[in-house]
Amino acid sequence: MAGRLLRGCGRAAAGWVPVPRGLPAAPGPCPRRGCGEAAGLRAMGFSEEQARRLLGLRPRLGPRRQEAAAAQLLLLGLSAEAALGLLERSPALLELSAERLQGRAGELRRLGLDGGQLQGAVRRCPQLFTVPRKRMAAAVRLLRERCLFTAEQLREVLGTCPAVLLEEPRRLHHHFQYVYFRMGVQQKEMVKARLFRMPFAELRNRHIFLERRGLYQTPHKGQTQTSNPKLKDILQLPEKDFLASLARSTPEEYEVFKRLLAREEEEEEEEEEEDRDALYAEEDLDSEESKPAQE
């Protein structure tokens, strides 16, 4: 006993002091990198894990830029998780200034998108923040002036198919004209069917497949001899259900058809190119013949 006391006194004299059990350790530096940087994000409502993930996106930009981008998305009404998911899918948004993000949100609101529609549009298509303003304005002008969608219909199109604002106007117009003239579908049904969600190539494949099987007929003066499937069903059914319920065909038949159709298109393009070359050759020949002879 005396020996143990002497050893204890020796340790105390050497500067060793035992720490009583049960007392918390003294506070030290945060063991996780970026703990202090996350304070602003935590104050916005992000969890520690969410803040860590957000700070890991484009870290060279620094936490202020990440906080500014997150704040603008939260102002749109997005939840912290939705804002984080958007930035993880499109980290390029962190390169934009808060003023740019705020200004683009204002432009989308002026197009009629607000509340849930605006939130859904940016979640579905974050490129809305980065697409050039001229491209976006050209698409809107085309839909209103040439496709003749009403203001309410346009709002619905932009809310459900926001990627139309990214489209090159000529391609967008061709998409609309095919459905309007070739399939005989009016604007109201296009909006209801969410036309622009399906790529044009797949829409054309499905329509021509039905047509060649005698299951779709282009209306003449608004009338057909058969009852055409609804555009909504053509577009929104998964391919398996489309083939089983509408086309009454098998996946193998559809794959063969798509290969044959692609070959037809290639042959048509080659013929058109040959016709253009022949036309240019004739024009060059006529130009040579029309030159005055040199004396």
Short mmCIF file of C-alpha atoms in Angstrom, two decimals:
data_model
loop_
_atom_site.label_atom_id
_atom_site.label_comp_id
_atom_site.label_asym_id
_atom_site.label_seq_id
_atom_site.Cartn_x
_atom_site.Cartn_y
_atom_site.Cartn_z
CA MET A 1 0.00 0.00 0.00
CA ALA A 2 2.80 2.37 0.96
CA GLY A 3 4.63 1.43 -2.20
CA ARG A 4 1.61 2.32 -4.35
CA LEU A 5 1.28 5.68 -2.57
CA LEU A 6 4.95 6.43 -3.11
CA ARG A 7 4.64 5.57 -6.82
CA GLY A 8 1.59 7.86 -7.04
CA CYS A 9 3.46 10.67 -5.32
CA GLY A 10 6.35 10.18 -7.71
CA ARG A 11 4.07 10.53 -10.74
CA ALA A 12 2.46 13.66 -9.32
CA ALA A 13 5.83 15.14 -8.73
CA ALA A 14 6.73 14.42 -12.34
CA GLY A 15 3.69 16.38 -13.48
CA TRP A 16 1.28 13.48 -14.14
CA VAL A 17 -2.25 14.13 -12.88
CA PRO A 18 -4.92 11.41 -13.26
CA VAL A 19 -8.15 12.40 -14.99
CA PRO A 20 -11.22 11.25 -13.06
CA ARG A 21 -13.41 8.85 -14.97
CA GLY A 22 -16.71 10.10 -16.39
CA LEU A 23 -15.60 13.69 -17.14
CA PRO A 24 -15.81 14.83 -20.82
CA ALA A 25 -12.61 15.39 -22.71
CA ALA A 26 -11.56 18.95 -23.40
CA PRO A 27 -12.88 20.33 -26.70
CA GLY A 28 -10.46 20.12 -29.61
CA PRO A 29 -10.45 20.86 -33.33
CA CYS A 30 -13.27 19.32 -35.44
CA PRO A 31 -11.97 15.96 -36.71
CA ARG A 32 -13.84 16.38 -40.01
CA ARG A 33 -12.52 18.62 -42.73
CA GLY A 34 -14.82 21.50 -43.54
CA CYS A 35 -16.69 21.40 -40.23
CA GLY A 36 -16.51 25.19 -39.87
CA GLU A 37 -17.32 25.74 -43.56
CA ALA A 38 -20.57 23.81 -43.14
CA ALA A 39 -21.96 26.22 -40.56
CA GLY A 40 -23.68 28.41 -43.16
CA LEU A 41 -25.24 25.42 -44.88
CA ARG A 42 -26.36 23.95 -41.57
CA ALA A 43 -28.06 27.26 -40.76
CA MET A 44 -30.00 26.96 -44.05
CA GLY A 45 -31.41 23.60 -43.01
CA PHE A 46 -28.91 21.17 -44.53
CA SER A 47 -27.91 18.24 -42.37
CA GLU A 48 -24.25 17.60 -41.60
CA GLU A 49 -24.16 14.84 -44.21
CA GLN A 50 -25.86 16.99 -46.84
CA ALA A 51 -23.49 19.88 -46.13
CA ARG A 52 -20.50 17.56 -46.50
CA ARG A 53 -21.75 16.35 -49.89
CA LEU A 54 -22.42 19.87 -51.07
CA LEU A 55 -19.00 21.13 -50.01
CA GLY A 56 -17.47 18.28 -51.99
CA LEU A 57 -18.87 19.69 -55.25
CA ARG A 58 -16.39 21.94 -57.04
CA PRO A 59 -14.43 22.60 -53.80
CA ARG A 60 -12.12 25.05 -55.60
CA LEU A 61 -15.01 27.53 -55.74
CA GLY A 62 -15.14 27.80 -51.97
CA PRO A 63 -18.05 27.54 -49.53
CA ARG A 64 -19.46 31.00 -50.25
CA ARG A 65 -20.30 30.14 -53.84
CA GLN A 66 -21.86 26.85 -52.75
CA GLU A 67 -23.91 28.60 -50.09
CA ALA A 68 -25.08 31.25 -52.58
CA ALA A 69 -26.23 28.65 -55.13
CA ALA A 70 -27.98 26.59 -52.47
CA ALA A 71 -29.72 29.69 -51.11
CA GLN A 72 -31.14 30.58 -54.54
CA LEU A 73 -32.52 27.07 -55.02
CA LEU A 74 -34.09 27.12 -51.57
CA LEU A 75 -35.76 30.42 -52.46
CA LEU A 76 -37.51 28.60 -55.32
CA GLY A 77 -39.16 26.41 -52.71
CA LEU A 78 -36.94 23.35 -53.12
CA SER A 79 -36.14 21.30 -50.06
CA ALA A 80 -32.55 20.94 -48.92
CA GLU A 81 -32.39 17.40 -50.31
CA ALA A 82 -33.92 18.45 -53.65
CA ALA A 83 -31.50 21.39 -53.95
CA LEU A 84 -28.55 19.13 -53.17
CA GLY A 85 -29.71 16.53 -55.69
CA LEU A 86 -30.03 19.21 -58.36
CA LEU A 87 -26.51 20.49 -57.73
CA GLU A 88 -25.09 16.97 -57.68
CA ARG A 89 -26.63 16.27 -61.08
CA SER A 90 -25.59 19.66 -62.47
CA PRO A 91 -22.55 20.95 -60.56
CA ALA A 92 -22.01 23.50 -63.35
CA LEU A 93 -24.72 25.58 -61.63
CA LEU A 94 -22.15 26.36 -58.94
CA GLU A 95 -20.18 28.28 -61.55
CA LEU A 96 -23.05 30.74 -61.96
CA SER A 97 -23.35 33.84 -59.84
CA ALA A 98 -26.26 34.29 -57.46
CA GLU A 99 -27.43 37.18 -59.66
CA ARG A 100 -27.51 34.91 -62.73
CA LEU A 101 -29.51 32.23 -60.93
CA GLN A 102 -31.91 34.78 -59.50
CA GLY A 103 -32.36 36.52 -62.86
CA ARG A 104 -33.10 33.29 -64.71
CA ALA A 105 -35.64 32.28 -62.07
CA GLY A 106 -37.34 35.63 -62.65
CA GLU A 107 -37.46 35.00 -66.41
CA LEU A 108 -39.08 31.62 -65.88
CA ARG A 109 -41.66 33.19 -63.60
CA ARG A 110 -42.48 35.75 -66.28
CA LEU A 111 -43.22 32.84 -68.63
CA GLY A 112 -45.91 31.73 -66.20
CA LEU A 113 -44.00 29.15 -64.19
CA ASP A 114 -44.35 29.54 -60.45
CA GLY A 115 -44.70 27.52 -57.30
CA GLY A 116 -44.79 23.79 -57.90
CA GLN A 117 -44.53 24.18 -61.69
CA LEU A 118 -41.29 26.14 -61.41
CA GLN A 119 -39.83 23.70 -58.89
CA GLY A 120 -40.73 20.73 -61.07
CA ALA A 121 -39.32 22.37 -64.18
CA VAL A 122 -35.90 23.11 -62.70
CA ARG A 123 -35.69 19.68 -61.05
CA ARG A 124 -36.49 18.01 -64.36
CA CYS A 125 -34.30 20.29 -66.45
CA PRO A 126 -31.56 22.14 -64.51
CA GLN A 127 -30.11 23.30 -67.84
CA LEU A 128 -32.80 25.99 -67.77
CA PHE A 129 -30.31 28.04 -65.73
CA THR A 130 -27.54 27.73 -68.31
CA VAL A 131 -29.29 27.76 -71.72
CA PRO A 132 -28.66 31.04 -73.60
CA ARG A 133 -31.46 33.54 -73.23
CA LYS A 134 -31.83 33.93 -77.01
CA ARG A 135 -32.41 30.19 -77.47
CA MET A 136 -35.05 30.19 -74.75
CA ALA A 137 -36.80 33.27 -76.20
CA ALA A 138 -36.76 31.76 -79.71
CA ALA A 139 -38.42 28.56 -78.49
CA VAL A 140 -41.14 30.51 -76.67
CA ARG A 141 -41.78 32.70 -79.70
CA LEU A 142 -42.06 29.65 -81.97
CA LEU A 143 -44.53 27.89 -79.66
CA ARG A 144 -46.74 30.97 -79.42
CA GLU A 145 -46.55 32.45 -82.92
CA ARG A 146 -46.05 29.46 -85.24
CA CYS A 147 -47.42 26.53 -83.25
CA LEU A 148 -50.27 28.70 -81.93
CA PHE A 149 -50.34 27.39 -78.39
CA THR A 150 -52.41 29.60 -76.10
CA ALA A 151 -50.76 31.27 -73.10
CA GLU A 152 -52.30 28.68 -70.78
CA GLN A 153 -51.22 25.80 -73.04
CA LEU A 154 -47.71 27.21 -73.24
CA ARG A 155 -47.52 27.39 -69.45
CA GLU A 156 -48.54 23.74 -69.26
CA VAL A 157 -46.00 22.72 -71.92
CA LEU A 158 -43.18 24.52 -70.11
CA GLY A 159 -44.20 23.07 -66.77
CA THR A 160 -44.37 19.46 -67.97
CA CYS A 161 -41.80 19.49 -70.79
CA PRO A 162 -39.30 22.24 -69.86
CA ALA A 163 -36.65 20.79 -72.17
CA VAL A 164 -38.45 22.43 -75.11
CA LEU A 165 -36.66 25.63 -74.08
CA LEU A 166 -33.36 23.95 -74.94
CA GLU A 167 -34.44 22.86 -78.42
CA GLU A 168 -33.23 24.40 -81.65
CA PRO A 169 -36.36 26.12 -83.07
CA ARG A 170 -36.22 24.40 -86.47
CA ARG A 171 -36.21 20.94 -84.89
CA LEU A 172 -38.94 21.93 -82.46
CA HIS A 173 -41.13 23.21 -85.28
CA HIS A 174 -40.61 20.01 -87.28
CA HIS A 175 -41.66 17.97 -84.23
CA PHE A 176 -44.87 19.99 -83.93
CA GLN A 177 -45.68 19.93 -87.66
CA TYR A 178 -45.28 16.16 -87.88
CA VAL A 179 -47.84 15.60 -85.14
CA TYR A 180 -50.21 18.33 -86.36
CA PHE A 181 -50.26 17.51 -90.09
CA ARG A 182 -49.07 13.90 -90.34
CA MET A 183 -50.91 12.55 -87.31
CA GLY A 184 -53.80 15.02 -87.31
CA VAL A 185 -53.53 15.95 -83.62
CA GLN A 186 -54.58 19.36 -82.26
CA GLN A 187 -52.70 21.47 -79.73
CA LYS A 188 -55.01 20.63 -76.84
CA GLU A 189 -54.32 16.92 -77.17
CA MET A 190 -50.58 17.55 -77.62
CA VAL A 191 -50.47 19.37 -74.29
CA LYS A 192 -52.47 16.68 -72.54
CA ALA A 193 -50.20 13.96 -73.95
CA ARG A 194 -47.02 15.85 -72.98
CA LEU A 195 -45.83 15.62 -76.55
CA PHE A 196 -42.34 17.02 -76.20
CA ARG A 197 -41.22 14.59 -73.52
CA MET A 198 -40.63 11.85 -76.07
CA PRO A 199 -37.76 12.30 -78.55
CA PHE A 200 -39.01 12.87 -82.07
CA ALA A 201 -37.25 9.78 -83.46
CA GLU A 202 -39.09 7.44 -81.07
CA LEU A 203 -42.42 9.17 -81.71
CA ARG A 204 -41.95 8.72 -85.45
CA ASN A 205 -40.98 5.06 -85.03
CA ARG A 206 -44.12 4.30 -83.04
CA HIS A 207 -46.44 6.22 -85.35
CA ILE A 208 -45.15 4.70 -88.60
CA PHE A 209 -45.16 1.22 -87.06
CA LEU A 210 -48.84 1.61 -86.21
CA GLU A 211 -49.55 3.11 -89.62
CA ARG A 212 -47.95 0.25 -91.55
CA ARG A 213 -49.84 -2.26 -89.47
CA GLY A 214 -53.08 -0.53 -90.43
CA LEU A 215 -53.69 0.72 -86.91
CA TYR A 216 -53.28 4.46 -87.54
CA GLN A 217 -54.61 6.58 -90.37
CA THR A 218 -53.83 10.21 -91.18
CA PRO A 219 -57.13 12.11 -90.88
CA HIS A 220 -58.51 13.65 -94.04
CA LYS A 221 -60.51 16.79 -93.25
CA GLY A 222 -60.60 15.66 -89.66
CA GLN A 223 -62.06 12.24 -90.48
CA THR A 224 -60.61 8.71 -90.54
CA GLN A 225 -62.03 5.31 -91.42
CA THR A 226 -60.49 3.80 -88.29
CA SER A 227 -60.34 4.94 -84.70
CA ASN A 228 -56.78 6.08 -84.12
CA PRO A 229 -55.10 5.43 -80.78
CA LYS A 230 -54.83 8.44 -78.52
CA LEU A 231 -51.57 10.35 -78.72
CA LYS A 232 -51.28 10.07 -74.94
CA ASP A 233 -51.23 6.27 -75.17
CA ILE A 234 -48.71 6.27 -78.02
CA LEU A 235 -46.34 8.46 -76.07
CA GLN A 236 -46.74 7.46 -72.45
CA LEU A 237 -47.05 3.68 -72.55
CA PRO A 238 -43.80 1.81 -71.90
CA GLU A 239 -42.57 0.11 -75.05
CA LYS A 240 -43.63 -3.33 -73.83
CA ASP A 241 -47.21 -2.16 -73.20
CA PHE A 242 -47.28 -0.12 -76.40
CA LEU A 243 -46.45 -3.21 -78.44
CA ALA A 244 -48.84 -5.50 -76.57
CA SER A 245 -51.92 -3.26 -76.35
CA LEU A 246 -51.65 -0.83 -79.28
CA ALA A 247 -49.41 -2.34 -81.96
CA ARG A 248 -50.33 -5.96 -81.17
CA SER A 249 -46.81 -7.00 -82.05
CA THR A 250 -43.66 -8.44 -80.51
CA PRO A 251 -40.43 -6.69 -79.50
CA GLU A 252 -38.58 -8.68 -82.15
CA GLU A 253 -40.85 -7.40 -84.92
CA TYR A 254 -40.48 -3.84 -83.70
CA GLU A 255 -36.68 -4.07 -83.66
CA VAL A 256 -36.63 -5.41 -87.22
CA PHE A 257 -38.96 -2.60 -88.30
CA LYS A 258 -36.74 0.09 -86.74
CA ARG A 259 -33.67 -1.25 -88.54
CA LEU A 260 -35.50 -1.31 -91.86
CA LEU A 261 -36.86 2.20 -91.32
CA ALA A 262 -33.39 3.50 -90.52
CA ARG A 263 -32.09 1.92 -93.73
CA GLU A 264 -34.91 3.53 -95.73
CA GLU A 265 -34.01 6.93 -94.29
CA GLU A 266 -30.34 6.48 -95.18
CA GLU A 267 -31.26 5.57 -98.78
CA GLU A 268 -33.56 8.58 -99.03
CA GLU A 269 -30.82 10.88 -97.76
CA GLU A 270 -28.36 9.45 -100.29
CA GLU A 271 -30.86 9.97 -103.13
CA GLU A 272 -31.48 13.55 -102.04
CA GLU A 273 -27.75 14.21 -101.91
CA GLU A 274 -27.30 12.75 -105.40
CA ASP A 275 -30.14 14.94 -106.70
CA ARG A 276 -28.53 18.02 -105.17
CA ASP A 277 -25.15 17.15 -106.68
CA ALA A 278 -26.76 16.67 -110.11
CA LEU A 279 -28.59 19.98 -109.81
CA TYR A 280 -25.40 21.82 -108.88
CA ALA A 281 -23.58 20.18 -111.79
CA GLU A 282 -26.29 21.35 -114.23
CA GLU A 283 -26.11 24.88 -112.81
CA ASP A 284 -22.31 24.92 -113.23
CA LEU A 285 -22.65 23.69 -116.82
CA ASP A 286 -25.24 26.35 -117.64
CA SER A 287 -23.00 28.97 -116.09
CA GLU A 288 -20.04 27.88 -118.24
CA GLU A 289 -22.13 27.90 -121.42
CA SER A 290 -23.47 31.37 -120.71
CA LYS A 291 -19.99 32.91 -120.49
CA PRO A 292 -19.03 35.01 -123.58
CA ALA A 293 -16.38 33.48 -125.80
CA GLN A 294 -12.97 35.07 -125.52
CA GLU A 295 -11.54 36.54 -128.76
#
